[in-house]
Coordinates of C-alpha atoms in Angstrom, one line a residue:
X14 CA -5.6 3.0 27.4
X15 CA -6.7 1.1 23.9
X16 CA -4.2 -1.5 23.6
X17 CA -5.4 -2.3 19.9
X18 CA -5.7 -1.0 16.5
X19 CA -8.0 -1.6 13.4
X20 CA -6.4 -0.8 9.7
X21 CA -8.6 0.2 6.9
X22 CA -6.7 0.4 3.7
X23 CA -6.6 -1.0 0.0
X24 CA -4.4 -0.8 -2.7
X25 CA -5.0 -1.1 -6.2
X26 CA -1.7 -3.2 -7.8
X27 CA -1.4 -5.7 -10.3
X28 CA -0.9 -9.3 -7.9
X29 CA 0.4 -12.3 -10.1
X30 CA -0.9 -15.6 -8.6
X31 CA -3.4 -14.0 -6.8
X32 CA -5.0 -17.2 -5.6
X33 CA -1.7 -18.3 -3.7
X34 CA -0.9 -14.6 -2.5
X35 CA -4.3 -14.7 -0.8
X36 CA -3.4 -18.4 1.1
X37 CA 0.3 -17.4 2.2
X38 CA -1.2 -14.0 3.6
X39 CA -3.7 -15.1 5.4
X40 CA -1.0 -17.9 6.9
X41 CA 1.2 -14.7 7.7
X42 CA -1.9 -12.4 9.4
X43 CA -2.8 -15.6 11.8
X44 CA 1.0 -15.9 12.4
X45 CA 1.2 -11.9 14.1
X46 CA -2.2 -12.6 15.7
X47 CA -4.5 -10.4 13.6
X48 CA -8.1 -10.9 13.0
X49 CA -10.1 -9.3 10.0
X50 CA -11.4 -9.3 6.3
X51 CA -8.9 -9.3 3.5
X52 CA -10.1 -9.6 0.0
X53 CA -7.4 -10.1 -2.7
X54 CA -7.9 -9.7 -6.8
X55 CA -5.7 -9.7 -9.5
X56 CA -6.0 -6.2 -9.4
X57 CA -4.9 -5.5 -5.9
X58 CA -5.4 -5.8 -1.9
X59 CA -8.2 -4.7 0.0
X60 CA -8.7 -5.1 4.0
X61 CA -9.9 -4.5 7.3
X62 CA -7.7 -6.0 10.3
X63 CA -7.5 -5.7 13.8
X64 CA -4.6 -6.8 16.5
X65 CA -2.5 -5.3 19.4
X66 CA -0.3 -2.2 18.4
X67 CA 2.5 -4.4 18.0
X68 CA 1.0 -6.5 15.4
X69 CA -0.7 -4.0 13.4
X70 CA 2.8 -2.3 13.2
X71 CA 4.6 -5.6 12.1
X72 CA 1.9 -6.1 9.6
X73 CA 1.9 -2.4 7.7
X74 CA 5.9 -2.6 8.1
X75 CA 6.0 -6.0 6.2
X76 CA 3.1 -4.6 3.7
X77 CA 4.9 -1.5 3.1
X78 CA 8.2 -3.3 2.2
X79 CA 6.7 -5.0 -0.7
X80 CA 7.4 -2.6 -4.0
X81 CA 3.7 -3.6 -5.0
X82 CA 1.9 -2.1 -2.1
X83 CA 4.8 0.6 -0.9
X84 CA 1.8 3.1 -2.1
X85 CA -0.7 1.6 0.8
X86 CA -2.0 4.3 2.9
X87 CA -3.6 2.6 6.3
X88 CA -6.3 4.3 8.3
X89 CA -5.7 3.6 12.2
X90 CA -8.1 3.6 14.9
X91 CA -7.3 2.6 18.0
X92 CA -9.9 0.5 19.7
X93 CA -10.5 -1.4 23.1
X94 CA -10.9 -4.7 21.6
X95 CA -10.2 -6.1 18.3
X96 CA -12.9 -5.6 15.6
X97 CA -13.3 -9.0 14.5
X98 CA -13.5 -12.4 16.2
X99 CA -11.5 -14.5 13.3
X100 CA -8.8 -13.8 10.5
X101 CA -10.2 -14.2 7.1
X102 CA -8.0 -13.3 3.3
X103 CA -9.9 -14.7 0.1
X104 CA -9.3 -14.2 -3.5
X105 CA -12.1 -12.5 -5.0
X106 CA -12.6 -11.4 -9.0
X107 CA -12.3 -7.5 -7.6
X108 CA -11.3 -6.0 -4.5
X109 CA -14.3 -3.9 -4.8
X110 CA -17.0 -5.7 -6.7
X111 CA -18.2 -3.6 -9.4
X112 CA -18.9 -6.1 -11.9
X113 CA -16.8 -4.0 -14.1
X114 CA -13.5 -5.9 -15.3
X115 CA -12.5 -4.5 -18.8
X116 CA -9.5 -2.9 -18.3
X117 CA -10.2 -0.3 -20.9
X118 CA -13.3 1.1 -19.3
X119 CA -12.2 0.8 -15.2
X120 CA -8.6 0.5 -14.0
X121 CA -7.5 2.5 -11.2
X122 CA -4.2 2.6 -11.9
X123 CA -4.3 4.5 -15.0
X124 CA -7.6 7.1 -14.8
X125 CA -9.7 8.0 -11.6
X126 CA -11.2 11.4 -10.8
X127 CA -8.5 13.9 -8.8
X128 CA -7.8 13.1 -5.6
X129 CA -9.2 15.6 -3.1
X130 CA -7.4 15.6 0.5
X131 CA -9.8 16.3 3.3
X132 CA -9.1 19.7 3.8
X133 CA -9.3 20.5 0.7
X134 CA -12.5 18.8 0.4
X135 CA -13.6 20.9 2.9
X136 CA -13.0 24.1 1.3
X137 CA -14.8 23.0 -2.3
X138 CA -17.5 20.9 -1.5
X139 CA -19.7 24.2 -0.8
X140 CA -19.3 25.6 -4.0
X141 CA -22.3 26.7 -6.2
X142 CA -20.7 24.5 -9.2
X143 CA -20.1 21.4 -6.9
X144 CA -22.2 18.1 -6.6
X145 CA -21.0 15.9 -3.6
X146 CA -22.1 12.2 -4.5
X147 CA -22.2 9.7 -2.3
X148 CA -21.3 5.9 -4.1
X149 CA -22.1 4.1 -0.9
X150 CA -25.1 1.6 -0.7
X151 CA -28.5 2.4 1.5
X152 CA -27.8 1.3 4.3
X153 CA -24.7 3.0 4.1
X154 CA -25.8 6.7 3.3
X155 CA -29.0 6.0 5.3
X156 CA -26.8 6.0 8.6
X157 CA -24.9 8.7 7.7
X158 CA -23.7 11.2 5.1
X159 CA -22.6 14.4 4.0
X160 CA -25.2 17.4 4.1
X161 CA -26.9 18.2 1.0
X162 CA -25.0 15.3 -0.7
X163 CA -26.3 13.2 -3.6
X164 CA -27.1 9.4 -2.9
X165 CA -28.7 6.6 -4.8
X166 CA -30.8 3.8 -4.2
X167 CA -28.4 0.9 -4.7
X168 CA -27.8 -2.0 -2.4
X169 CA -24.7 -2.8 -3.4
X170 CA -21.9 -1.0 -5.2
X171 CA -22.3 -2.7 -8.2
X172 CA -25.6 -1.2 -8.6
X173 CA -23.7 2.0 -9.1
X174 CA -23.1 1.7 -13.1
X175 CA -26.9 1.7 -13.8
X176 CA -27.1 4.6 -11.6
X177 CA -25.2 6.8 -14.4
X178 CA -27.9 8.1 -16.4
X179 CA -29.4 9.7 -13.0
X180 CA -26.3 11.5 -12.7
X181 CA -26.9 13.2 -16.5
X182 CA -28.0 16.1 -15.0
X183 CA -24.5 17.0 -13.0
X184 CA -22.4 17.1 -16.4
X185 CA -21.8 20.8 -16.2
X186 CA -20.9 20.4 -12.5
X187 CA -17.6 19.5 -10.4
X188 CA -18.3 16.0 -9.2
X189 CA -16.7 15.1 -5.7
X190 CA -17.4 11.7 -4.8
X191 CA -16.7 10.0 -1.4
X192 CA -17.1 6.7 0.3
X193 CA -16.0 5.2 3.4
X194 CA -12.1 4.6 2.9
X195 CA -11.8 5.7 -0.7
X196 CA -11.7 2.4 -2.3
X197 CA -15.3 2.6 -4.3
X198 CA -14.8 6.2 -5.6
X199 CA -11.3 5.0 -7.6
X200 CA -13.8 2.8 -9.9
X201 CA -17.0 5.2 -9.8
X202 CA -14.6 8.2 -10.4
X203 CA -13.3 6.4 -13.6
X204 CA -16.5 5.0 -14.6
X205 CA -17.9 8.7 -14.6
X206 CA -15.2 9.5 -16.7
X207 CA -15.6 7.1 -19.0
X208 CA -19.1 8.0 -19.4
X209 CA -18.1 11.6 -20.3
X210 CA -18.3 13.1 -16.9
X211 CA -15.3 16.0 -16.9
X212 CA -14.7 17.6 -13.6
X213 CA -14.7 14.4 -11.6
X214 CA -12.8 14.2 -8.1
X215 CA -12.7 12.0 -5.0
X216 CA -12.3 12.4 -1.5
X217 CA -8.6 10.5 -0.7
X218 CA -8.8 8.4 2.2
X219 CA -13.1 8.9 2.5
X220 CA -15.2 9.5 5.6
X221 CA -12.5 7.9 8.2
X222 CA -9.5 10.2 6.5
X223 CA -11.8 13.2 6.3
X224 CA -12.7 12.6 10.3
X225 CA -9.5 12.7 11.4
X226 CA -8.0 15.5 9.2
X227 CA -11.2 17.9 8.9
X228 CA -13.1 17.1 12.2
X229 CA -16.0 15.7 10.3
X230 CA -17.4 18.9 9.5
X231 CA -20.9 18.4 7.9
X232 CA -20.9 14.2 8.2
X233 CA -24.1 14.2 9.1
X234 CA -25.1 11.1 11.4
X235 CA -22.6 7.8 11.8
X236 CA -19.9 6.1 9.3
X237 CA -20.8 2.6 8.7
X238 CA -17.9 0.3 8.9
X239 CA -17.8 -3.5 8.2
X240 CA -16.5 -4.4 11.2
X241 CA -17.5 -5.6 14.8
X242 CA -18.0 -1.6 15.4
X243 CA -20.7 -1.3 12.7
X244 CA -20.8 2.6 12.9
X245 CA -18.2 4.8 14.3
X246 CA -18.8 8.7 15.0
X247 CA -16.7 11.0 12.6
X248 CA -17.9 14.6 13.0
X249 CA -16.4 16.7 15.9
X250 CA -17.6 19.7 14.7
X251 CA -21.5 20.1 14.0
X252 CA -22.5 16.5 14.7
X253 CA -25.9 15.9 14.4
X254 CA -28.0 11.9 14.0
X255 CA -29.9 12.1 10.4
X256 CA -30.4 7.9 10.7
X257 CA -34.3 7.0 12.2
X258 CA -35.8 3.9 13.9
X259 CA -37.3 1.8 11.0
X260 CA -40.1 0.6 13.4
X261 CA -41.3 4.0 14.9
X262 CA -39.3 6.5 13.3
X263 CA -38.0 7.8 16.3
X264 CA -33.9 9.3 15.9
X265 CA -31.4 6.4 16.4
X266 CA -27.9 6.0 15.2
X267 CA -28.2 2.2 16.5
X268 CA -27.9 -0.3 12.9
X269 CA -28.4 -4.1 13.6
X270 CA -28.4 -6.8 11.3
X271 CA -32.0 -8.4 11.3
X272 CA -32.2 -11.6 14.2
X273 CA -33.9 -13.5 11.7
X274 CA -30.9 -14.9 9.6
X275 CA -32.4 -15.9 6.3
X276 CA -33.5 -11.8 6.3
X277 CA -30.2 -10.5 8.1
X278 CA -30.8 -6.9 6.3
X279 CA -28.6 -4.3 8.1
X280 CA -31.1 -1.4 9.6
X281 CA -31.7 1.4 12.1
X282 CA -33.7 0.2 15.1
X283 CA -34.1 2.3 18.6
X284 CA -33.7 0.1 21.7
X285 CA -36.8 0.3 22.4
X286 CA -38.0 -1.3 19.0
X287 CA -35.2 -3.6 19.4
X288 CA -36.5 -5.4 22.6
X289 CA -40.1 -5.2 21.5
X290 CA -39.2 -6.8 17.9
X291 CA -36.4 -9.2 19.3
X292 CA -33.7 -7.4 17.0
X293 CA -36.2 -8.3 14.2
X294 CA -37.1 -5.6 11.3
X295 CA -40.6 -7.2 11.0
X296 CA -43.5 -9.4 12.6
X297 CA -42.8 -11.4 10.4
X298 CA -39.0 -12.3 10.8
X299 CA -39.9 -11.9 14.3
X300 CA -41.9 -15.6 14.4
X301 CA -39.4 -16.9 12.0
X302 CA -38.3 -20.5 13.3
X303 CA -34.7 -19.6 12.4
X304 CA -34.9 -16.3 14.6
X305 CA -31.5 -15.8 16.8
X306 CA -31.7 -14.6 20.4
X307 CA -31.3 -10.7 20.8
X308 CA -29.0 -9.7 23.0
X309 CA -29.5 -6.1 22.6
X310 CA -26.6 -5.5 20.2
X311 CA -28.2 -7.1 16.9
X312 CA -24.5 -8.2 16.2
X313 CA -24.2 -11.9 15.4
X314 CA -20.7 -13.9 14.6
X315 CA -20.7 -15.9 11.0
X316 CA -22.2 -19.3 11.6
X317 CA -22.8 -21.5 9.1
X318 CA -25.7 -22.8 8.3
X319 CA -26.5 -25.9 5.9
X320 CA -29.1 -24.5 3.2
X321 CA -29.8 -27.2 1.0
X322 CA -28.7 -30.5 -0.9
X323 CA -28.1 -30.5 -4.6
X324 CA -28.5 -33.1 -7.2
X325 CA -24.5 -34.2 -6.1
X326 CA -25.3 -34.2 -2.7
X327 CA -23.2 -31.3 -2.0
X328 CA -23.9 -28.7 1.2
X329 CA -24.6 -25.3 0.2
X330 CA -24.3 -22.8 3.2
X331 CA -25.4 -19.1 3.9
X332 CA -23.8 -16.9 6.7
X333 CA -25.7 -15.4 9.7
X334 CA -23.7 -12.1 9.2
X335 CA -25.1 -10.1 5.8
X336 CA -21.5 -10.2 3.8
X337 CA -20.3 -7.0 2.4
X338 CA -17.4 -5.5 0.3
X339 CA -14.8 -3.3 2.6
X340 CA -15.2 0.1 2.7

């Protein structure tokens, strides 16, 4: 029996002193025991945390009672072990970097697409007038998506705005975006929008939501998740693996972060490629100096590592895990 849960959620809220909201909650998360990534922004509360039952029901109950996040809707997995090895809450500019911060062109809380809830989802996205767009990075979409969906080549989210003119073509259809939780479609929703786009919707609650409510149906391969978990399976109906080795080409659902750490790119990899590269996405990373050991899991806990020295003699670090927005 799973003895812990992981929450997925964000909510999109105006948080004044943001900076000192973001020290005091990350005091409260270590206090109940809970590990996890928490990014806080003026503009709201974003997260991924893991814990025993207990405390991930002490920490949604205390959420919920604040008037600013009463609207939070937490996605629960239960899981054998927590998802993360240590607690982390930072203030960030967004909760979802878009690189998008006038108010009068993206702000959730007045003007997103219509919200969709899986099921009926489900019963549109088939439609001859319908486009389903995926707003989710490569590596993202490349381990799993919806079938016949629309994705871009953009390798982080706030890529997505000089994607728009690709999306010209779609005007005269129903746009139904998705992404893993929901949290990216509430800005690329608005953005279309903005940009004249008129028919715009979004799945609520993304991939996770839409697993649990509408068996998956169509997900096509794995749902990436920025977690220790990296991919979790959605579809229960017609699952099928759409995600290929990047060394032979051979069907894997397997993504690892690159063992050389100064590469670190998240990829597909068989385990086959995986022992005869070391966990490495090229000979080259794979006689880096710097390269970790492969343990077969391609998984590898932040570390810091001292870069360089500038002109003030300050330390500059890099992680060994590739960062990445939530959801």
């Amino acid at each position: 029996m799973n003895q812990y849960q992981t929450l997925l959620y964000y909510c999109y809220t105006t948080i004044e002193n943001a900076e000192e909201f973001a020290a005091d909650h990350l005091e409260f998360c270590k206090s109940i025991g809970l590990t996890g990534r928490i990014i806080v922004a003026d503009e709201g509360l974003n997260g991924t945390v893991s814990g025993t039952a207990e405390a991930c029901k002490t920490y949604m109950d205390t959420v919920l009672a604040d008037l600013r996040f009463a609207a939070t809707e937490f996605k629960i997995d239960d899981v054998s072990e927590p998802s993360f090895v240590k607690m982390h809450c930072r203030y960030k500019p967004e909760i979802v970097h878009s690189g998008l911060r006038d108010p009068n062109i993206i702000d959730p809380k007045k003007r997103t697409g219509v919200h969709l809830e899986p099921l009926e989802f489900l019963e549109m996205k088939d439609r001859d007038d319908v486009v389903i767009l995926d707003v989710r990075s490569n590596y993202e979409h490349n381990l799993g998506r919806f079938k016949n969906a629309v994705t871009l080549d953009i390798d982080n989210f706030r890529d997505f705005p000089s994607k728009i003119n690709e999306l010209a073509q779609y005007k005269d259809k129903k746009i139904l975006t998705y992404c893993t939780g929901g949290i990216k479609c509430e800005k690329a929703s608005a953005l279309l929008l903005h940009e004249g786009f008129t028919e715009v919707y979004q799945l609520h609650g993304g991939i996770i939501k839409y697993g649990k409510e509408a068996g998956g149906k169509d997900f096509e391969g794995k749902c990436y998740v920025f977690d220790n978990r990296v991919a979790v399976d959605v579809n229960t109906v017609n699952p099928v693996v759409v995600s290929t080795c990047r060394n032979c080409g051979k069907t894997t659902a397997k993504m690892i972060n690159c063992a050389n750490p100064e590469c670190n790119e998240h990829f597909t990899q068989c385990d086959d490629c995986g022992w005869a590269m070391d966990g490495c996405c090229s000979e080259e990373c794979k006689e880096h100096p710097r390269k970790r050991p492969y343990d077969g899991t391609g998984y590898y806990v932040k570390v810091p590592q001292q870069l360089n020295l500038n002109k003030i003699g300050r330390k500059e670090f890099i992680s060994d895990l590739r960062p990445a927005a939530l959801y």
